[in-house]
Amino acid sequence: MYTFDSDNFAGALPQVMEAVVASNVGHQMSYGRDVYTERLQEVLRSHFGELAEGFPVFNGTGANVIALQSMMPRWGAVICTSLAHINTDECAAPERVAGMKLLSVDAPDGKLTPELIDRRAHGFNNEHNAQPSVVSITQSTEVGTLYSVDEIRVICAHAHRLGMKVHMDGARLSNAAASLGVPFREFTTDLGVDVISFGGTKAGLLFGEVIVVLNPDATEGIKYIRKFNMQLASKMRFISAQFVTLLEGNLWREAATRANSMAALLRERLVALPEVVVTQATQANAVFAIFPEGVDEELRQYAVFQTWNPVTSEVRLMCSHDTTSDDIVGFSDRLEQILSQRLARK
């Protein structure tokens, strides 16, 4: 079976597994007071600037909830796209656990703009309205598109001008940086992003994410919020050691570039096939497409992938750090065979 359902399906990078084993020696202080978490702070500062501080957590939902909760008052609200992971795939955790209001706006390409933000950025100082406090953007987006450096700069300036902070859901931040070809800080810290949820699992870690606070004034009580949201790891060294291995050299870039290049190859082969419509720009490691009616059912005998939009039959095909060109060629050849057989039956 060819597997394109999610980059979460991939195993951990071998170097990451080795790092976990290497860190499993002797005793280390608990709850982040270990040498690996200390080293992680140094590595994060090298990527994001001297004020950056990292808070490792277990998973992406925890990272997003804690980051956002620390960025706003109890009466605050978050502006995001209707496709945002915090709006569609976190079982209402932001609302139920953090008690915040999500103000979503439709964005077919997954990207906010100042104009879209303004559709929900109103009601300031009105006690009848949840107060817009944070703008949350996803990089790369849920539909595989990217914010350019200039687009993020404009969004940050607009949000700050309105008195709001900027959160970046970076579940695939490494893929974004590899695709943009710029250092992490050039599309985050330097532009005014306040807090990042930095994804590790999709990037090749065994488990773990890290909240990176870029602006210390943008959060309050985050270490307490991490604890009462049950995301404080006692043996934090096993999360931190993975991130150190991923980020202190070029491993993150190599893994992300591989996934991105496989998605580009997959797109190239799909657009050459009759009646296949690629629906989104392929700018990271995701390809979105619509196959002729009934083709996806036949194809699922040989491949695992996700139906993104049941109404339009749009599917999502994700590439990961261990996707190979043989996977792409085999999958697209099988799709071409199904299409040819259907054409012959007409």
Short mmCIF file of C-alpha atoms in Angstrom, two decimals:
data_model
loop_
_atom_site.label_atom_id
_atom_site.label_comp_id
_atom_site.label_asym_id
_atom_site.label_seq_id
_atom_site.Cartn_x
_atom_site.Cartn_y
_atom_site.Cartn_z
CA MET A 1 0.00 0.00 0.00
CA TYR A 2 1.19 3.51 -0.84
CA THR A 3 0.68 5.78 2.17
CA PHE A 4 -0.16 9.44 1.61
CA ASP A 5 -2.77 9.96 4.32
CA SER A 6 -0.61 11.97 6.73
CA ASP A 7 2.99 12.81 7.49
CA ASN A 8 2.13 11.59 10.99
CA PHE A 9 2.14 8.07 9.54
CA ALA A 10 5.90 8.16 9.02
CA GLY A 11 8.25 6.74 11.60
CA ALA A 12 10.84 8.80 13.42
CA LEU A 13 14.10 9.80 11.78
CA PRO A 14 16.89 7.31 12.64
CA GLN A 15 19.02 10.11 14.08
CA VAL A 16 16.16 11.07 16.39
CA MET A 17 15.79 7.52 17.63
CA GLU A 18 19.52 7.44 18.30
CA ALA A 19 19.22 10.70 20.25
CA VAL A 20 16.51 9.24 22.47
CA VAL A 21 18.66 6.21 23.23
CA ALA A 22 21.72 8.38 23.86
CA SER A 23 19.77 10.56 26.30
CA ASN A 24 18.62 7.49 28.21
CA VAL A 25 21.84 7.32 30.22
CA GLY A 26 22.11 8.11 33.90
CA HIS A 27 19.94 10.45 35.90
CA GLN A 28 18.80 13.92 34.83
CA MET A 29 16.77 16.44 36.78
CA SER A 30 13.08 16.40 35.95
CA TYR A 31 10.57 18.90 34.55
CA GLY A 32 12.94 20.64 32.17
CA ARG A 33 15.92 21.16 34.45
CA ASP A 34 18.00 18.65 32.47
CA VAL A 35 21.00 19.39 30.26
CA TYR A 36 19.08 18.53 27.07
CA THR A 37 16.37 21.11 27.70
CA GLU A 38 19.05 23.66 28.56
CA ARG A 39 20.77 22.90 25.26
CA LEU A 40 17.45 23.18 23.45
CA GLN A 41 17.10 26.77 24.69
CA GLU A 42 20.48 27.60 23.15
CA VAL A 43 19.52 25.95 19.86
CA LEU A 44 16.20 27.78 19.71
CA ARG A 45 17.89 31.10 20.38
CA SER A 46 20.31 30.41 17.52
CA HIS A 47 17.35 30.04 15.18
CA PHE A 48 14.90 32.60 16.57
CA GLY A 49 16.94 35.22 18.41
CA GLU A 50 18.26 35.82 21.90
CA LEU A 51 14.85 36.40 23.50
CA ALA A 52 13.38 33.08 22.34
CA GLU A 53 12.33 30.60 25.02
CA GLY A 54 11.05 27.10 24.40
CA PHE A 55 8.42 25.13 26.32
CA PRO A 56 8.35 21.48 25.20
CA VAL A 57 4.98 19.73 25.27
CA PHE A 58 3.61 16.35 24.21
CA ASN A 59 1.46 17.21 21.18
CA GLY A 60 0.25 19.88 18.78
CA THR A 61 -3.15 20.47 20.31
CA GLY A 62 -1.50 21.05 23.67
CA ALA A 63 0.98 23.44 22.08
CA ASN A 64 -1.74 25.48 20.42
CA VAL A 65 -4.06 25.59 23.42
CA ILE A 66 -1.33 26.57 25.88
CA ALA A 67 0.22 29.15 23.55
CA LEU A 68 -3.10 30.85 22.83
CA GLN A 69 -4.30 30.65 26.41
CA SER A 70 -1.16 32.41 27.60
CA MET A 71 -1.58 35.18 25.02
CA MET A 72 -5.01 36.51 25.94
CA PRO A 73 -7.37 37.38 28.76
CA ARG A 74 -10.30 35.16 29.73
CA TRP A 75 -12.54 37.30 27.55
CA GLY A 76 -10.28 37.09 24.51
CA ALA A 77 -10.92 35.71 21.05
CA VAL A 78 -8.71 34.32 18.27
CA ILE A 79 -9.09 35.21 14.61
CA CYS A 80 -8.21 32.29 12.34
CA THR A 81 -9.28 30.75 9.05
CA SER A 82 -12.17 28.32 8.97
CA LEU A 83 -9.65 25.69 7.82
CA ALA A 84 -7.32 26.26 10.77
CA HIS A 85 -6.41 23.16 12.76
CA ILE A 86 -7.53 24.88 15.95
CA ASN A 87 -10.96 25.31 14.36
CA THR A 88 -11.46 21.95 12.66
CA ASP A 89 -9.24 19.23 14.12
CA GLU A 90 -8.75 19.76 17.83
CA CYS A 91 -12.12 18.53 19.11
CA ALA A 92 -12.99 22.06 20.28
CA ALA A 93 -10.07 21.99 22.74
CA PRO A 94 -9.44 25.76 22.40
CA GLU A 95 -13.06 26.42 23.34
CA ARG A 96 -13.59 23.62 25.85
CA VAL A 97 -10.23 23.54 27.60
CA ALA A 98 -9.05 27.12 27.23
CA GLY A 99 -12.49 28.75 27.16
CA MET A 100 -11.62 31.03 24.28
CA LYS A 101 -13.74 32.20 21.36
CA LEU A 102 -12.60 31.36 17.83
CA LEU A 103 -13.55 33.92 15.19
CA SER A 104 -13.12 32.04 11.92
CA VAL A 105 -13.20 33.43 8.41
CA ASP A 106 -13.31 31.56 5.11
CA ALA A 107 -10.02 31.51 3.17
CA PRO A 108 -10.01 28.98 0.30
CA ASP A 109 -6.21 29.02 0.10
CA GLY A 110 -5.86 28.74 3.88
CA LYS A 111 -4.30 32.19 4.28
CA LEU A 112 -5.46 35.21 6.22
CA THR A 113 -5.05 38.74 4.89
CA PRO A 114 -5.58 42.09 6.61
CA GLU A 115 -8.91 42.36 4.80
CA LEU A 116 -10.04 38.96 6.09
CA ILE A 117 -8.85 39.79 9.58
CA ASP A 118 -10.93 42.96 9.52
CA ARG A 119 -14.08 40.92 8.91
CA ARG A 120 -13.80 39.65 12.49
CA ALA A 121 -11.68 42.34 14.17
CA HIS A 122 -14.44 44.50 15.58
CA GLY A 123 -16.39 44.98 18.79
CA PHE A 124 -13.37 46.28 20.67
CA ASN A 125 -14.23 47.62 24.15
CA ASN A 126 -17.81 46.36 23.82
CA GLU A 127 -18.60 44.13 26.80
CA HIS A 128 -21.10 42.20 24.69
CA ASN A 129 -18.32 40.93 22.41
CA ALA A 130 -15.47 38.54 23.01
CA GLN A 131 -12.44 40.74 22.45
CA PRO A 132 -10.27 39.96 19.39
CA SER A 133 -6.87 39.42 21.00
CA VAL A 134 -4.81 37.11 18.79
CA VAL A 135 -4.45 36.42 15.09
CA SER A 136 -3.44 32.81 14.46
CA ILE A 137 -1.89 31.84 11.12
CA THR A 138 -0.64 28.44 9.99
CA GLN A 139 2.69 28.01 8.22
CA SER A 140 2.54 25.97 6.05
CA THR A 141 -1.25 26.11 5.85
CA GLU A 142 -3.69 23.26 6.16
CA VAL A 143 -4.00 23.16 2.35
CA GLY A 144 -0.27 23.15 1.69
CA THR A 145 0.15 26.80 0.77
CA LEU A 146 2.71 29.19 2.21
CA TYR A 147 2.64 32.71 3.53
CA SER A 148 5.44 34.72 1.94
CA VAL A 149 7.76 36.77 4.12
CA ASP A 150 6.01 39.95 2.98
CA GLU A 151 2.55 38.54 3.68
CA ILE A 152 3.52 37.68 7.26
CA ARG A 153 5.10 41.10 7.73
CA VAL A 154 1.88 42.81 6.65
CA ILE A 155 -0.29 40.59 8.86
CA CYS A 156 1.89 41.18 11.92
CA ALA A 157 1.92 44.94 11.40
CA HIS A 158 -1.86 44.99 10.90
CA ALA A 159 -2.59 42.82 13.95
CA HIS A 160 -0.28 44.82 16.21
CA ARG A 161 -1.76 48.07 14.97
CA LEU A 162 -5.14 46.77 16.12
CA GLY A 163 -3.71 45.80 19.51
CA MET A 164 -3.65 42.05 18.77
CA LYS A 165 -0.83 39.52 19.03
CA VAL A 166 0.25 37.00 16.40
CA HIS A 167 0.45 33.24 16.91
CA MET A 168 1.86 30.91 14.29
CA ASP A 169 0.74 27.28 14.19
CA GLY A 170 3.93 25.72 12.86
CA ALA A 171 3.03 22.05 12.74
CA ARG A 172 4.96 22.02 9.45
CA LEU A 173 7.26 24.94 10.16
CA SER A 174 10.31 23.03 8.90
CA ASN A 175 8.64 22.38 5.55
CA ALA A 176 7.83 26.07 5.29
CA ALA A 177 11.39 27.19 6.06
CA ALA A 178 12.86 24.70 3.59
CA SER A 179 10.47 25.82 0.87
CA LEU A 180 10.97 29.54 1.49
CA GLY A 181 14.73 29.04 1.63
CA VAL A 182 15.18 31.46 4.53
CA PRO A 183 16.15 30.99 8.20
CA PHE A 184 13.32 30.49 10.68
CA ARG A 185 13.68 33.92 12.25
CA GLU A 186 13.33 35.73 8.91
CA PHE A 187 9.66 34.78 8.64
CA THR A 188 8.88 34.78 12.36
CA THR A 189 10.88 36.85 14.88
CA ASP A 190 12.04 39.51 12.46
CA LEU A 191 8.49 40.15 11.24
CA GLY A 192 6.76 40.40 14.60
CA VAL A 193 5.35 36.92 15.21
CA ASP A 194 4.92 36.67 18.98
CA VAL A 195 4.57 32.94 19.70
CA ILE A 196 5.03 29.77 17.64
CA SER A 197 3.76 26.24 18.09
CA PHE A 198 6.74 24.43 16.53
CA GLY A 199 5.85 20.98 15.24
CA GLY A 200 8.22 18.10 15.80
CA THR A 201 6.14 15.00 15.16
CA LYS A 202 5.44 15.72 11.48
CA ALA A 203 9.07 16.75 11.05
CA GLY A 204 10.37 13.33 12.06
CA LEU A 205 10.30 13.20 15.85
CA LEU A 206 9.03 10.23 17.81
CA PHE A 207 6.73 12.62 19.68
CA GLY A 208 6.77 16.17 20.98
CA GLU A 209 6.28 19.80 20.03
CA VAL A 210 7.71 22.98 21.48
CA ILE A 211 6.04 26.33 22.12
CA VAL A 212 8.57 29.03 21.21
CA VAL A 213 7.90 32.39 22.82
CA LEU A 214 9.56 35.05 20.68
CA ASN A 215 8.15 38.08 22.47
CA PRO A 216 8.32 37.65 26.27
CA ASP A 217 5.71 40.39 26.71
CA ALA A 218 3.17 38.44 24.63
CA THR A 219 2.51 35.68 27.17
CA GLU A 220 1.69 35.44 30.83
CA GLY A 221 1.89 32.43 33.12
CA ILE A 222 2.75 29.99 30.37
CA LYS A 223 4.68 27.64 32.67
CA TYR A 224 1.67 27.36 34.98
CA ILE A 225 -0.73 26.93 32.07
CA ARG A 226 1.45 24.12 30.67
CA LYS A 227 1.23 22.35 34.03
CA PHE A 228 -2.51 22.61 34.62
CA ASN A 229 -3.16 21.59 31.01
CA MET A 230 -1.25 18.35 31.76
CA GLN A 231 1.49 19.00 29.18
CA LEU A 232 4.47 19.29 31.55
CA ALA A 233 6.70 16.26 30.98
CA SER A 234 8.61 14.94 33.96
CA LYS A 235 11.27 13.28 31.80
CA MET A 236 11.42 16.24 29.44
CA ARG A 237 14.89 15.29 28.27
CA PHE A 238 13.35 12.78 25.86
CA ILE A 239 11.44 15.54 24.04
CA SER A 240 14.26 18.06 24.18
CA ALA A 241 16.95 15.65 22.99
CA GLN A 242 14.92 14.98 19.85
CA PHE A 243 14.55 18.67 19.05
CA VAL A 244 18.24 19.32 19.68
CA THR A 245 19.17 16.61 17.18
CA LEU A 246 16.63 17.89 14.66
CA LEU A 247 17.59 21.56 14.89
CA GLU A 248 21.25 21.94 15.84
CA GLY A 249 22.42 20.87 12.37
CA ASN A 250 20.75 20.46 8.98
CA LEU A 251 18.65 17.39 9.74
CA TRP A 252 15.43 19.40 9.85
CA ARG A 253 16.18 20.95 6.47
CA GLU A 254 17.17 17.68 4.83
CA ALA A 255 14.03 15.90 6.03
CA ALA A 256 11.70 18.75 5.07
CA THR A 257 13.32 19.25 1.67
CA ARG A 258 12.88 15.57 0.91
CA ALA A 259 9.17 15.69 1.77
CA ASN A 260 8.67 18.91 -0.20
CA SER A 261 10.47 17.60 -3.27
CA MET A 262 8.38 14.43 -3.26
CA ALA A 263 5.20 16.52 -3.17
CA ALA A 264 6.48 18.56 -6.11
CA LEU A 265 7.16 15.36 -8.04
CA LEU A 266 3.72 14.00 -7.18
CA ARG A 267 2.08 17.19 -8.39
CA GLU A 268 4.08 17.07 -11.62
CA ARG A 269 2.88 13.55 -12.35
CA LEU A 270 -0.75 14.23 -11.39
CA VAL A 271 -1.18 17.31 -13.58
CA ALA A 272 -0.05 15.22 -16.57
CA LEU A 273 -2.95 12.80 -16.11
CA PRO A 274 -6.28 13.33 -17.90
CA GLU A 275 -9.25 14.50 -15.81
CA VAL A 276 -7.17 14.94 -12.64
CA VAL A 277 -7.50 18.45 -11.20
CA VAL A 278 -4.88 19.70 -8.74
CA THR A 279 -6.79 22.20 -6.63
CA GLN A 280 -4.17 24.04 -4.55
CA ALA A 281 -0.69 25.38 -5.05
CA THR A 282 1.91 22.81 -3.94
CA GLN A 283 4.30 24.86 -1.85
CA ALA A 284 5.27 22.44 0.92
CA ASN A 285 4.63 18.71 1.33
CA ALA A 286 0.93 18.46 0.45
CA VAL A 287 -0.93 17.92 -2.81
CA PHE A 288 -4.69 18.44 -3.11
CA ALA A 289 -6.57 17.02 -6.08
CA ILE A 290 -9.92 15.90 -7.42
CA PHE A 291 -10.09 12.61 -9.33
CA PRO A 292 -12.87 11.59 -11.72
CA GLU A 293 -15.90 10.15 -9.94
CA GLY A 294 -15.29 6.71 -8.52
CA VAL A 295 -11.53 6.71 -9.13
CA ASP A 296 -10.63 7.35 -5.51
CA GLU A 297 -12.55 4.22 -4.43
CA GLU A 298 -10.60 2.07 -6.88
CA LEU A 299 -7.34 3.71 -5.94
CA ARG A 300 -7.87 2.98 -2.25
CA GLN A 301 -7.25 -0.70 -3.00
CA TYR A 302 -3.61 0.29 -3.44
CA ALA A 303 -3.14 3.49 -1.46
CA VAL A 304 -4.12 5.23 1.76
CA PHE A 305 -5.07 8.90 1.51
CA GLN A 306 -7.56 11.31 3.01
CA THR A 307 -10.76 12.69 1.55
CA TRP A 308 -10.39 16.37 2.39
CA ASN A 309 -13.76 17.63 1.18
CA PRO A 310 -16.52 15.00 0.82
CA VAL A 311 -18.74 17.49 -1.02
CA THR A 312 -16.27 18.09 -3.86
CA SER A 313 -14.43 14.73 -3.51
CA GLU A 314 -11.16 16.64 -3.06
CA VAL A 315 -8.42 14.45 -1.62
CA ARG A 316 -5.25 15.27 0.31
CA LEU A 317 -1.96 13.54 -0.45
CA MET A 318 0.79 14.11 2.11
CA CYS A 319 4.47 13.37 1.62
CA SER A 320 6.85 12.80 4.52
CA HIS A 321 10.56 12.60 5.22
CA ASP A 322 10.62 8.93 4.18
CA THR A 323 8.55 9.20 0.99
CA THR A 324 10.55 7.96 -1.99
CA SER A 325 10.41 8.62 -5.71
CA ASP A 326 9.45 4.95 -6.12
CA ASP A 327 6.39 5.64 -3.96
CA ILE A 328 5.42 8.57 -6.16
CA VAL A 329 5.99 6.74 -9.45
CA GLY A 330 4.22 3.59 -8.27
CA PHE A 331 1.20 5.51 -7.00
CA SER A 332 0.86 7.73 -10.07
CA ASP A 333 1.35 4.76 -12.43
CA ARG A 334 -1.43 2.88 -10.65
CA LEU A 335 -3.67 5.95 -10.93
CA GLU A 336 -2.87 6.27 -14.62
CA GLN A 337 -3.74 2.60 -15.12
CA ILE A 338 -7.12 3.05 -13.43
CA LEU A 339 -7.86 6.12 -15.55
CA SER A 340 -6.89 4.29 -18.76
CA GLN A 341 -9.09 1.32 -17.90
CA ARG A 342 -12.04 3.60 -17.19
CA LEU A 343 -11.51 5.39 -20.49
CA ALA A 344 -11.40 2.08 -22.33
CA ARG A 345 -14.73 1.04 -20.81
CA LYS A 346 -16.48 4.16 -22.07
#
